[in-house]
Coordinates of C-alpha atoms and ligand atoms in Angstrom, one line a residue:
X140 CA 93.5 116.1 139.8
X141 CA 94.5 113.0 141.7
X142 CA 98.0 113.2 140.2
X143 CA 100.7 115.9 139.9
X144 CA 102.4 114.4 136.8
X145 CA 101.9 111.7 134.1
X146 CA 103.9 108.5 133.8
X147 CA 105.7 109.9 130.7
X148 CA 107.0 113.3 131.7
X149 CA 109.5 113.0 134.6
X150 CA 113.2 113.6 133.8
X151 CA 116.5 114.0 135.5
X152 CA 115.7 117.7 136.2
X153 CA 112.8 116.7 138.4
X154 CA 115.1 114.9 140.9
X155 CA 114.1 115.7 144.5
X156 CA 110.6 116.8 143.7
X157 CA 107.7 115.1 145.4
X158 CA 105.2 113.8 142.9
X159 CA 102.0 111.8 142.8
X160 CA 101.3 109.5 139.8
X161 CA 98.4 107.4 138.8
X162 CA 98.5 104.5 136.4
X163 CA 98.3 100.7 135.8
X164 CA 100.8 98.1 136.9
X165 CA 102.7 97.0 133.9
X166 CA 105.3 94.8 135.6
X167 CA 106.4 93.9 139.1
X168 CA 110.0 92.9 139.9
X169 CA 110.5 91.5 143.3
X170 CA 114.1 91.6 144.4
X171 CA 113.6 90.6 148.0
X172 CA 113.9 93.7 150.2
X173 CA 113.3 95.9 147.1
X174 CA 110.4 95.8 144.7
X175 CA 110.3 97.7 141.4
X176 CA 107.0 98.4 139.6
X177 CA 106.6 99.8 136.1
X178 CA 103.6 102.1 136.3
X179 CA 101.9 102.8 132.9
X180 CA 99.5 105.4 131.6
X181 CA 98.8 106.9 128.2
X182 CA 101.9 109.0 128.3
X183 CA 104.5 106.4 129.2
X184 CA 106.0 104.2 131.9
X185 CA 107.7 105.3 135.1
X186 CA 109.6 103.0 137.4
X187 CA 108.6 102.9 141.1
X188 CA 111.1 101.8 143.7
X189 CA 109.6 100.4 146.9
X190 CA 111.7 99.7 149.9
X191 CA 109.4 97.2 151.5
X192 CA 111.9 96.0 154.1
X193 CA 111.7 99.1 156.2
X194 CA 107.9 99.7 155.8
X195 CA 105.5 96.9 156.8
X196 CA 102.4 98.7 155.7
X197 CA 103.9 99.3 152.3
X198 CA 105.1 95.7 152.3
X199 CA 101.5 94.5 152.9
X200 CA 100.1 96.5 150.1
X201 CA 102.7 95.5 147.6
X202 CA 102.2 91.8 148.3
X203 CA 98.6 92.2 147.1
X204 CA 99.4 93.8 143.8
X205 CA 99.3 92.2 140.4
X206 CA 99.3 93.3 136.7
X207 CA 96.8 96.0 135.7
X208 CA 95.9 97.1 139.2
X209 CA 95.3 100.9 139.2
X210 CA 97.5 102.8 141.6
X211 CA 98.0 106.2 143.0
X212 CA 101.5 106.6 144.4
X213 CA 103.4 109.5 146.1
X214 CA 107.1 109.7 146.4
X215 CA 110.3 111.6 145.5
X216 CA 111.9 111.6 142.1
X217 CA 115.4 110.1 142.4
X218 CA 118.2 109.4 139.9
X219 CA 118.4 105.8 138.8
X220 CA 121.5 103.7 139.4
X221 CA 121.2 101.7 136.2
X222 CA 119.6 104.0 133.6
X223 CA 117.4 102.8 130.7
X224 CA 118.2 104.7 127.6
X225 CA 115.2 103.2 125.7
X226 CA 112.7 104.9 128.0
X227 CA 112.3 108.7 128.1
X228 CA 111.8 108.5 131.9
X229 CA 114.6 105.9 132.1
X230 CA 117.0 108.2 134.0
X231 CA 114.8 108.5 137.1
X232 CA 112.6 106.5 139.4
X233 CA 110.2 107.3 142.2
X234 CA 111.1 106.4 145.7
X235 CA 107.6 105.6 146.8
X236 CA 106.4 106.6 150.3
X237 CA 102.7 106.0 149.9
X238 CA 100.7 103.7 147.6
X239 CA 97.0 103.6 147.3
X240 CA 95.1 101.0 145.3
X241 CA 92.4 102.8 143.3
X242 CA 91.2 99.5 141.9
X243 CA 92.1 95.9 141.6
X244 CA 92.3 93.9 138.3
X245 CA 91.7 90.3 137.5
X246 CA 94.4 88.8 135.3
X247 CA 94.0 90.2 131.8
X248 CA 93.2 87.5 129.1
X249 CA 96.4 88.6 127.1
X250 CA 99.5 90.5 127.9
X251 CA 99.3 94.3 127.6
X252 CA 102.6 94.5 125.6
X253 CA 103.6 95.6 122.1
X254 CA 104.1 92.0 121.2
X255 CA 101.0 90.5 122.9
X256 CA 100.1 86.8 123.2
X257 CA 96.5 87.5 122.4
X258 CA 94.9 86.4 119.1
X259 CA 92.7 88.6 117.0
X260 CA 89.3 87.5 118.3
X261 CA 90.4 87.6 121.9
X262 CA 91.7 91.1 121.5
X263 CA 88.5 92.2 119.8
X264 CA 86.4 90.8 122.6
X265 CA 88.5 92.8 125.1
X266 CA 89.1 95.7 122.9
X267 CA 89.2 98.1 125.9
X268 CA 92.3 96.2 127.1
X269 CA 93.8 96.0 123.6
X270 CA 93.5 99.8 123.5
X271 CA 95.8 100.0 126.5
X272 CA 98.6 98.7 124.3
X273 CA 101.0 101.2 122.9
X274 CA 100.7 100.4 119.2
X275 CA 96.9 100.4 119.1
X276 CA 96.8 103.6 121.2
X277 CA 99.3 105.3 118.8
X278 CA 97.1 104.5 115.9
X279 CA 94.2 106.3 117.5
X280 CA 96.5 109.2 118.3
X281 CA 97.5 109.4 114.7
X282 CA 93.8 109.3 113.7
X283 CA 93.1 112.2 116.1
X284 CA 96.0 114.2 114.6
X285 CA 94.7 113.5 111.0
X286 CA 91.2 114.7 111.9
X287 CA 92.5 117.8 113.6
X288 CA 94.8 118.7 110.7
X289 CA 92.1 118.0 108.2
X290 CA 89.9 120.5 110.1
X291 CA 92.7 123.0 110.3
X292 CA 93.4 122.9 106.6
X293 CA 89.7 123.0 105.5
X294 CA 88.9 125.7 108.0
X295 CA 91.7 127.9 106.5
X296 CA 90.2 127.3 103.1
X297 CA 86.9 128.6 104.4
X298 CA 85.1 125.2 104.5
X299 CA 82.5 124.9 107.3
X300 CA 81.6 121.7 109.0
X301 CA 77.9 120.9 108.9
X302 CA 76.3 117.8 110.4
X303 CA 73.8 115.9 108.2
X304 CA 71.2 113.4 109.5
X305 CA 71.8 109.7 110.0
X306 CA 68.2 108.6 109.7
X307 CA 67.5 109.3 106.0
X308 CA 66.5 107.6 102.9
X309 CA 68.6 105.7 100.4
X310 CA 71.6 107.5 98.9
X311 CA 72.9 105.0 96.3
X312 CA 76.7 104.6 96.4
X313 CA 76.9 101.1 95.0
X314 CA 76.0 99.1 98.1
X315 CA 72.9 97.9 100.0
X316 CA 71.4 100.1 102.6
X317 CA 71.2 99.4 106.3
X318 CA 67.6 100.2 107.3
X319 CA 66.0 101.2 110.5
X320 CA 62.3 100.5 111.1
X321 CA 60.2 103.5 112.2
X322 CA 57.9 102.8 115.2
X323 CA 55.8 105.9 114.6
X324 CA 55.4 105.3 110.9
X325 CA 54.0 101.8 110.4
X326 CA 55.9 99.6 107.9
X327 CA 58.2 102.4 107.0
X328 CA 62.0 102.5 107.2
X329 CA 64.8 104.9 107.3
X330 CA 68.0 104.1 105.5
X331 CA 71.4 105.0 107.0
X332 CA 73.5 107.1 104.7
X333 CA 75.9 105.4 102.5
X334 CA 77.2 108.9 102.3
X335 CA 75.8 112.4 102.9
X336 CA 75.8 113.0 99.1
X337 CA 72.4 114.4 98.6
X338 CA 72.5 116.6 101.7
X339 CA 75.8 118.1 100.8
X340 CA 74.5 119.0 97.4
X341 CA 71.4 120.6 99.0
X342 CA 73.8 122.6 101.2
X343 CA 75.3 124.0 97.9
X344 CA 71.8 125.0 96.8
X345 CA 71.5 126.7 100.2
X346 CA 74.6 128.7 99.3
X347 CA 77.1 127.2 101.9
X348 CA 79.6 127.2 99.1
X349 CA 82.3 125.1 100.9
X350 CA 81.1 122.3 103.2
X351 CA 82.9 119.4 104.9
X352 CA 82.2 116.8 107.5
X353 CA 84.1 114.1 109.1
X354 CA 81.2 111.7 109.1
X355 CA 80.1 108.1 109.6
X356 CA 78.8 106.3 106.6
X357 CA 77.1 102.9 106.4
X358 CA 77.2 100.3 103.6
X359 CA 75.9 96.8 103.8
X360 CA 78.3 94.9 101.6
X361 CA 80.5 91.8 101.8
X362 CA 83.4 92.6 104.1
X363 CA 87.1 92.5 103.4
X364 CA 90.1 93.3 105.4
X365 CA 89.9 97.0 104.4
X366 CA 86.1 97.3 104.7
X367 CA 83.9 98.0 107.6
X368 CA 80.0 98.2 107.6
X369 CA 80.4 101.6 109.2
X370 CA 83.3 103.8 108.3
X371 CA 84.3 107.4 108.3
X372 CA 84.7 109.8 105.4
X373 CA 86.1 113.3 105.1
X374 CA 83.2 114.5 103.0
X375 CA 83.5 117.7 101.0
X376 CA 81.6 119.8 98.5
X377 CA 82.3 123.1 96.8
X378 CA 80.3 125.5 94.6
X379 CA 81.4 127.6 91.6
X380 CA 84.3 125.3 90.8
X381 CA 85.5 123.0 88.0
X382 CA 87.3 119.8 88.3
X383 CA 90.7 121.5 88.3
X384 CA 89.8 123.6 91.4
X385 CA 88.8 120.5 93.3
X386 CA 91.9 118.6 92.3
X387 CA 94.1 121.6 93.5
X388 CA 92.2 122.1 96.7
X389 CA 92.4 118.4 97.8
X390 CA 96.0 118.0 96.5
X391 CA 96.5 120.8 99.0
X392 CA 94.8 118.8 101.8
X393 CA 96.8 115.7 101.0
X394 CA 100.1 117.6 100.9
X395 CA 99.2 119.4 104.2
X396 CA 98.5 116.0 106.0
X397 CA 101.8 114.5 104.7
X398 CA 103.7 117.5 105.7
X399 CA 102.4 118.1 109.2
X400 CA 101.6 114.5 110.3
X401 CA 104.5 112.7 108.6
X402 CA 107.0 115.4 107.9
X403 CA 107.1 114.4 104.2
X404 CA 107.0 116.7 101.2
X405 CA 105.2 114.6 98.6
X406 CA 105.8 115.2 94.8
X407 CA 103.2 116.9 92.6
X408 CA 100.3 114.5 92.3
X409 CA 100.4 113.2 88.7
X410 CA 97.2 112.6 86.8
X411 CA 96.3 109.6 84.7
X412 CA 93.2 108.8 82.7
X413 CA 91.1 105.8 83.7
X414 CA 91.8 104.4 80.2
X415 CA 95.6 104.6 80.7
X416 CA 95.4 103.2 84.2
X417 CA 93.5 100.1 82.8
X418 CA 95.8 99.9 79.9
X419 CA 99.2 100.2 81.6
X420 CA 98.4 98.9 85.1
X421 CA 95.4 96.6 84.6
X422 CA 93.3 98.4 87.3
X423 CA 91.9 101.8 88.2
X424 CA 94.1 102.3 91.2
X425 CA 97.7 101.8 90.1
X426 CA 100.5 101.6 92.6
X427 CA 102.9 104.1 91.1
X428 CA 105.7 103.5 93.6
X429 CA 107.2 101.3 90.8
X430 CA 107.1 101.2 87.1
X431 CA 106.7 97.7 85.5
X432 CA 103.9 98.7 83.1
X433 CA 101.9 96.2 81.1
X434 CA 103.2 95.9 77.6
X435 CA 101.1 94.6 74.7
X436 CA 102.9 92.1 72.6
X437 CA 100.1 91.1 70.2
X438 CA 101.8 92.5 67.1
X439 CA 105.1 90.8 67.8
X440 CA 104.0 87.3 69.0
X441 CA 101.1 86.4 66.9
X442 CA 101.3 84.3 63.7
X443 CA 104.3 82.1 64.9
X444 CA 102.2 79.0 65.3
X445 CA 102.0 79.3 69.1
X446 CA 98.3 78.6 69.5
X447 CA 97.9 80.1 73.0
X448 CA 99.1 83.5 71.7
X449 CA 97.4 83.2 68.3
X450 CA 94.0 82.6 69.9
X451 CA 94.3 85.2 72.6
X452 CA 92.6 88.6 72.4
X453 CA 95.5 90.1 74.1
X454 CA 99.1 89.1 75.0
X455 CA 100.5 91.2 77.9
X456 CA 104.0 91.3 79.3
X457 CA 105.7 92.8 82.3
X458 CA 109.4 93.2 82.8
X459 CA 110.5 92.3 86.3
X460 CA 113.8 94.1 86.8
X461 CA 116.6 91.9 88.1
X462 CA 114.5 88.7 88.3
X463 CA 116.2 86.6 85.6
X464 CA 117.7 84.5 88.3
X465 CA 114.3 83.2 89.3
X466 CA 114.6 79.5 89.7
X467 CA 112.4 77.0 87.9
X468 CA 110.7 76.3 91.3
X469 CA 109.9 80.0 91.8
X470 CA 108.5 80.2 88.3
X471 CA 106.4 77.1 88.7
X472 CA 105.1 78.6 91.9
X473 CA 104.3 81.9 90.2
X474 CA 102.5 79.9 87.5
X475 CA 100.4 78.3 90.1
X476 CA 99.7 81.7 91.6
X477 CA 98.3 83.1 88.4
X478 CA 96.2 80.1 87.8
X479 CA 94.3 80.5 91.1
X480 CA 90.6 81.0 90.5
X481 CA 90.8 84.7 91.7
X482 CA 93.1 85.4 88.7
X483 CA 92.1 82.5 86.4
X484 CA 95.0 82.7 84.0
X485 CA 95.6 79.5 82.0
X486 CA 99.3 79.7 82.2
X487 CA 102.4 81.9 82.4
X488 CA 105.0 82.2 79.7
X489 CA 108.4 83.6 80.7
X490 CA 111.6 84.8 79.0
X491 CA 114.8 85.2 81.0
X492 CA 117.1 87.9 79.8
X493 CA 120.3 86.4 81.2
X494 CA 123.3 88.3 82.5
X495 CA 125.3 87.2 79.4
X496 CA 122.7 88.9 77.2
X497 CA 121.1 85.6 75.9
X498 CA 117.3 85.4 76.1
X499 CA 115.8 82.1 76.9
X500 CA 112.0 81.6 77.0
X501 CA 109.7 78.8 78.1
X502 CA 108.3 78.8 74.5
X503 CA 111.7 78.5 72.7
X504 CA 110.0 76.0 70.4
X505 CA 108.0 78.8 68.8
X506 CA 110.3 81.8 69.2
X507 CA 113.9 81.9 68.1
X508 CA 116.5 84.3 69.4
X509 CA 115.6 86.8 66.8
X510 CA 112.0 86.8 67.8
X511 CA 112.8 87.0 71.5
X512 CA 115.0 90.1 70.8
X513 CA 111.7 91.8 69.7
X514 CA 110.1 90.9 73.0
X515 CA 113.1 92.3 74.8
X516 CA 113.0 95.5 72.8
X517 CA 109.2 96.0 73.4
X518 CA 109.7 95.4 77.1
X519 CA 113.0 97.3 77.3
X520 CA 114.5 94.4 79.2
X521 CA 118.2 94.5 80.3
X522 CA 120.5 91.6 81.0
X523 CA 119.3 90.3 84.4
X524 CA 115.6 90.9 83.8
X525 CA 112.7 88.5 83.6
X526 CA 109.8 88.9 81.1
X527 CA 106.5 87.4 82.2
X528 CA 103.7 87.0 79.7
X529 CA 100.0 86.3 80.1
X530 CA 97.5 85.8 77.3
X531 CA 93.7 85.5 77.0
X532 CA 90.5 87.5 76.9
X533 CA 91.1 91.3 77.1
X534 CA 89.5 92.3 80.4
X535 CA 90.4 89.3 82.4
X536 CA 94.0 89.2 81.2
X537 CA 94.6 92.8 81.9
X538 CA 93.3 92.4 85.3
X539 CA 95.4 89.3 85.9
X540 CA 98.5 91.0 84.5
X541 CA 97.9 94.0 86.9
X542 CA 97.7 91.6 89.8
X543 CA 100.9 89.8 88.7
X544 CA 102.6 93.2 88.5
X545 CA 101.6 94.0 92.1
X546 CA 102.8 90.5 93.2
X547 CA 106.1 90.9 91.5
X548 CA 106.3 94.4 93.1
X549 CA 105.9 92.7 96.5
X550 CA 108.4 90.0 95.8
X551 CA 111.0 92.4 94.5
X552 CA 110.5 94.7 97.5
X553 CA 109.3 97.6 95.4
X554 CA 106.3 98.4 97.6
X555 CA 108.0 100.1 100.5
X556 CA 105.4 101.3 103.0
X557 CA 107.5 104.2 103.9
X558 CA 107.5 105.5 100.4
X559 CA 104.4 107.4 99.2
X560 CA 103.2 107.9 95.6
X561 CA 99.9 109.7 95.1
X562 CA 98.0 109.9 91.8
X563 CA 94.8 111.4 90.5
X564 CA 92.9 109.0 88.2
X565 CA 90.5 111.1 86.0
X566 CA 88.0 110.7 83.2
X567 CA 86.2 107.7 84.7
X568 CA 83.4 106.2 82.6
X569 CA 80.0 107.6 83.7
X570 CA 78.3 104.2 83.6
X571 CA 79.0 100.5 84.0
X572 CA 77.0 97.6 82.8
X573 CA 75.8 95.6 85.9
X574 CA 75.9 91.9 85.0
X575 CA 74.9 91.0 88.6
X576 CA 77.0 92.8 91.2
X577 CA 76.8 90.7 94.4
X578 CA 76.7 94.0 96.4
X579 CA 73.6 95.1 94.7
X580 CA 70.0 93.8 94.8
X581 CA 69.3 91.3 92.1
X582 CA 66.6 93.6 90.6
X583 CA 69.4 96.0 89.4
X584 CA 71.1 93.4 87.3
X585 CA 71.1 93.8 83.5
X586 CA 71.0 97.6 83.7
X587 CA 73.4 100.4 83.4
X588 CA 74.7 101.4 86.8
X589 CA 76.4 104.7 87.7
X590 CA 80.1 104.0 88.1
X591 CA 80.5 106.7 90.7
X592 CA 77.0 107.7 91.7
X593 CA 73.9 108.9 89.8
X594 CA 74.6 112.6 90.6
X595 CA 77.8 112.6 88.7
X596 CA 78.0 114.9 85.6
X597 CA 78.9 113.5 82.2
X598 CA 81.6 115.4 80.4
X599 CA 79.8 118.0 78.3
X600 CA 81.6 116.9 75.1
X601 CA 80.4 113.3 75.6
X602 CA 76.8 114.3 76.4
X603 CA 75.4 113.2 73.0
X604 CA 76.7 109.7 73.5
X605 CA 74.2 109.3 76.4
X606 CA 71.5 108.3 73.9
X607 CA 73.7 106.3 71.4
X608 CA 76.5 104.7 73.3
X609 CA 76.1 105.2 77.1
X610 CA 79.1 103.0 77.9
X611 CA 81.4 105.4 76.2
X612 CA 80.4 108.5 78.1
X613 CA 83.1 109.8 80.3
X614 CA 82.4 111.5 83.6
X615 CA 83.9 114.5 85.4
X616 CA 84.9 112.0 88.1
X617 CA 88.2 111.4 89.8
X618 CA 89.8 109.2 92.4
X619 CA 92.9 109.9 94.5
X620 CA 95.1 106.9 94.8
X621 CA 98.0 106.5 97.1
X622 CA 100.3 103.5 96.8
X623 CA 97.6 101.5 95.0
X624 CA 94.9 102.3 97.5
X625 CA 91.9 104.3 96.5
X626 CA 91.8 106.8 99.4
X627 CA 89.2 109.2 97.9
X628 CA 86.9 109.9 95.0
X629 CA 84.4 112.5 93.8
X630 CA 82.9 114.3 90.8
X631 CA 81.5 117.4 89.4
X632 CA 77.7 117.0 89.9
X633 CA 74.7 117.5 87.7
X634 CA 72.9 120.7 88.8
X635 CA 70.2 120.7 86.2
X636 CA 66.9 119.0 86.8
X637 CA 66.4 117.8 83.3
X638 CA 69.9 116.3 83.0
X639 CA 69.4 114.6 86.4
X640 CA 66.1 113.2 85.2
X641 CA 67.7 112.0 82.0
X642 CA 70.4 110.3 84.1
X643 CA 67.8 108.4 86.2
X644 CA 66.1 107.4 82.9
X645 CA 69.4 105.9 81.6
X646 CA 69.8 104.1 84.9
X647 CA 66.4 102.4 84.3
X648 CA 64.3 104.4 86.8
X649 CA 60.7 105.1 85.7
X650 CA 59.8 108.8 86.0
X651 CA 57.6 108.0 89.1
X652 CA 60.4 106.0 90.8
X653 CA 62.9 108.8 90.2
X654 CA 60.5 111.4 91.5
X655 CA 59.6 109.4 94.5
X656 CA 63.2 108.7 95.5
X657 CA 65.0 111.8 94.4
X658 CA 62.3 114.3 93.7
X659 CA 63.5 116.4 96.6
X660 CA 66.9 116.9 95.0
X661 CA 65.6 117.5 91.5
X662 CA 63.0 120.0 92.8
X663 CA 65.8 121.8 94.7
X664 CA 67.7 122.1 91.4
X665 CA 64.9 124.3 90.2
X666 CA 65.6 127.0 92.8
X667 CA 68.9 128.2 91.5
X668 CA 71.4 125.4 92.1
X669 CA 75.0 126.6 91.6
X670 CA 77.5 124.4 89.7
X671 CA 79.2 122.3 92.2
X672 CA 81.3 119.3 92.9
X673 CA 83.2 117.5 95.6
X674 CA 85.0 114.6 96.9
X675 CA 85.1 112.2 99.9
X676 CA 88.2 110.6 101.4
X677 CA 88.0 107.3 103.2
X678 CA 89.3 108.5 106.5
X679 CA 90.0 105.1 108.1
X680 CA 92.0 104.0 105.0
X681 CA 93.9 107.2 104.9
X682 CA 94.9 106.8 108.5
X683 CA 96.0 103.2 108.0
X684 CA 98.0 104.2 105.0
X685 CA 99.7 106.9 107.1
X686 CA 100.3 104.4 109.8
X687 CA 101.9 101.9 107.4
X688 CA 99.2 99.2 108.0
X689 CA 97.2 97.1 105.7
X690 CA 94.0 96.8 107.6
X691 CA 91.8 99.7 108.7
X692 CA 90.6 97.9 111.8
X693 CA 93.5 99.0 114.0
X694 CA 92.7 102.6 113.3
X695 CA 89.1 102.3 114.5
X696 CA 88.6 102.3 118.3
X697 CA 85.8 99.7 118.2
X698 CA 85.8 97.9 114.9
X699 CA 83.6 95.0 113.7
X700 CA 85.1 91.7 112.6
X701 CA 84.9 90.1 109.2
X702 CA 81.3 89.0 109.6
X703 CA 80.3 92.5 110.6
X704 CA 80.0 91.6 114.2
X705 CA 81.1 93.6 117.2
X706 CA 82.2 90.6 119.4
X707 CA 82.8 92.9 122.4
X708 CA 79.2 94.0 122.8
X709 CA 77.9 91.0 120.8
X710 CA 76.0 92.8 118.1
X711 CA 74.0 92.5 116.0
X712 CA 71.6 90.7 118.4
X713 CA 68.0 89.6 118.5
X714 CA 65.4 91.9 119.9
X715 CA 62.5 91.1 122.1
X716 CA 59.1 90.1 120.8
X717 CA 57.7 93.2 122.3
X718 CA 60.1 95.4 120.3
X719 CA 59.3 93.5 117.2
X720 CA 55.7 94.0 117.7
X721 CA 56.0 97.7 118.3
X722 CA 57.9 97.9 115.0
X723 CA 55.4 95.8 113.1
X724 CA 58.1 93.3 112.2
X725 CA 57.8 89.6 111.6
X726 CA 60.9 87.5 111.7
X727 CA 61.7 84.7 109.3
X728 CA 63.7 81.6 109.7
Ligands
LIG864 N1 79.6 110.5 98.0 C1 80.8 110.0 97.3 C2 81.3 108.7 97.9 O1 80.9 108.4 99.0 C3 81.9 111.0 97.2 C4 81.6 112.2 96.4 O2 81.2 112.0 95.3 O3 81.9 113.3 96.9 O4 82.1 108.0 97.3

């Protein structure tokens, strides 16, 4: 090793030892005869003291230094005169005898500090410099720890990690495939896995029994802050289990990670049906850190000559605790907020339950005190609370009310990122009608689409509905939701060839298409496929949640930007005509 110690480990008990450190120049303080340098590596910062007055060679070298030079220094550990309590090495410094420049650095495009002056794009372009910053590095250290502890837990539970191929053929998970042309097979393409779904099921047929893999997956879909075209899953599958076994096993994993990585004992993970999640929270991934459920007021408010409510399919209220003091301006602003096209509400009705007990609404013309008391009873409002009401078409209004609930949760400080509330959402519908999902090819519009994926098993008791009312069939499918973020999902699978064929039929595949695309799986089911099921966790998301961040980007070493570009290596990029020709590809303008 070039060094005897790291820049993070020397303490007062090391005084008088001779050490050699290597690292990057964080800061240079020139005090005339004395120069101080903060030397940084992955482990911390150590102060160097250079007495340049008495040493001309040293003087010469120090004069040529600048930020981010790489140094190797040798000297003696001494006690500092003015100690820095904020730095673990702050009680000592190195009295440097010898300094060697291992490499120079040009001026970095942004400061390598916790609070940097670099904007997003610039930091992405020079990601290797961004990764020198404490906070970004800490995120990757957290990620490493999460992966390690995942492996520890699953290994103890007898799971084995098996690698599955990356050049495969389409595994539908509700997105478009990334494809790779094959030079050796003219006009043929591999697809990159949207997940290792079919392979892990085949491993169950092979008898592996408990599989996992921390694995890259690829989905070509429109990007958002929490989406990346390539991302990582903790992908798992088990044989001879029912849904309950899977929920228990992965509640165990979640509990283990919270305990060892964050030192938190989380509460038992509650379960909620998909139907209840939609009814009470307006979405399938409720943030259960706070209550504020959606309350249906139809019965109470209809028939009082207020047209908006009378004509609405549904009238939904939320009770925002302690928000009665909201000013007119705040309420107007909230009204504008719900009217944004993303939510599309036509307006917002409110009722203040004032501190003196009197309830005043924005529709007092139609509802007297007596009537408003009924609102209050239904919403269980207390003096000081604010009731907010949306009305309109069922689906849209529930969704909007759910969003409003989250927004009020934010505004009232109920979504503390250091508080964790996990939930299983169960009994998802098997199918969903695809009106024209922008993430899917247009050819799939106007068909039933698998809500989870086509390998998910219907609930046995709903099986008959497959022919009569497919939309009502529930699946043995579940999601794990933490703080309103879907961190994982899975299902019990179909393991019977005929049922799988039936499923493809319902999804609008012809027999030939189904056989061509998934014949390998259905054939495998004929060779003694065990009952099986599994789950996959979005690993990047899980890490960002543990790290208290919104975006997954900072937990990925080399992420892509919002247009799916890696701006550091400048990819995707054009390829040469020669390559195109070899691949039998024509380009289009
Ligand atoms: N393959 C599924 C997904 O990527 C997870 C699973 O069903 O195990 O969402």
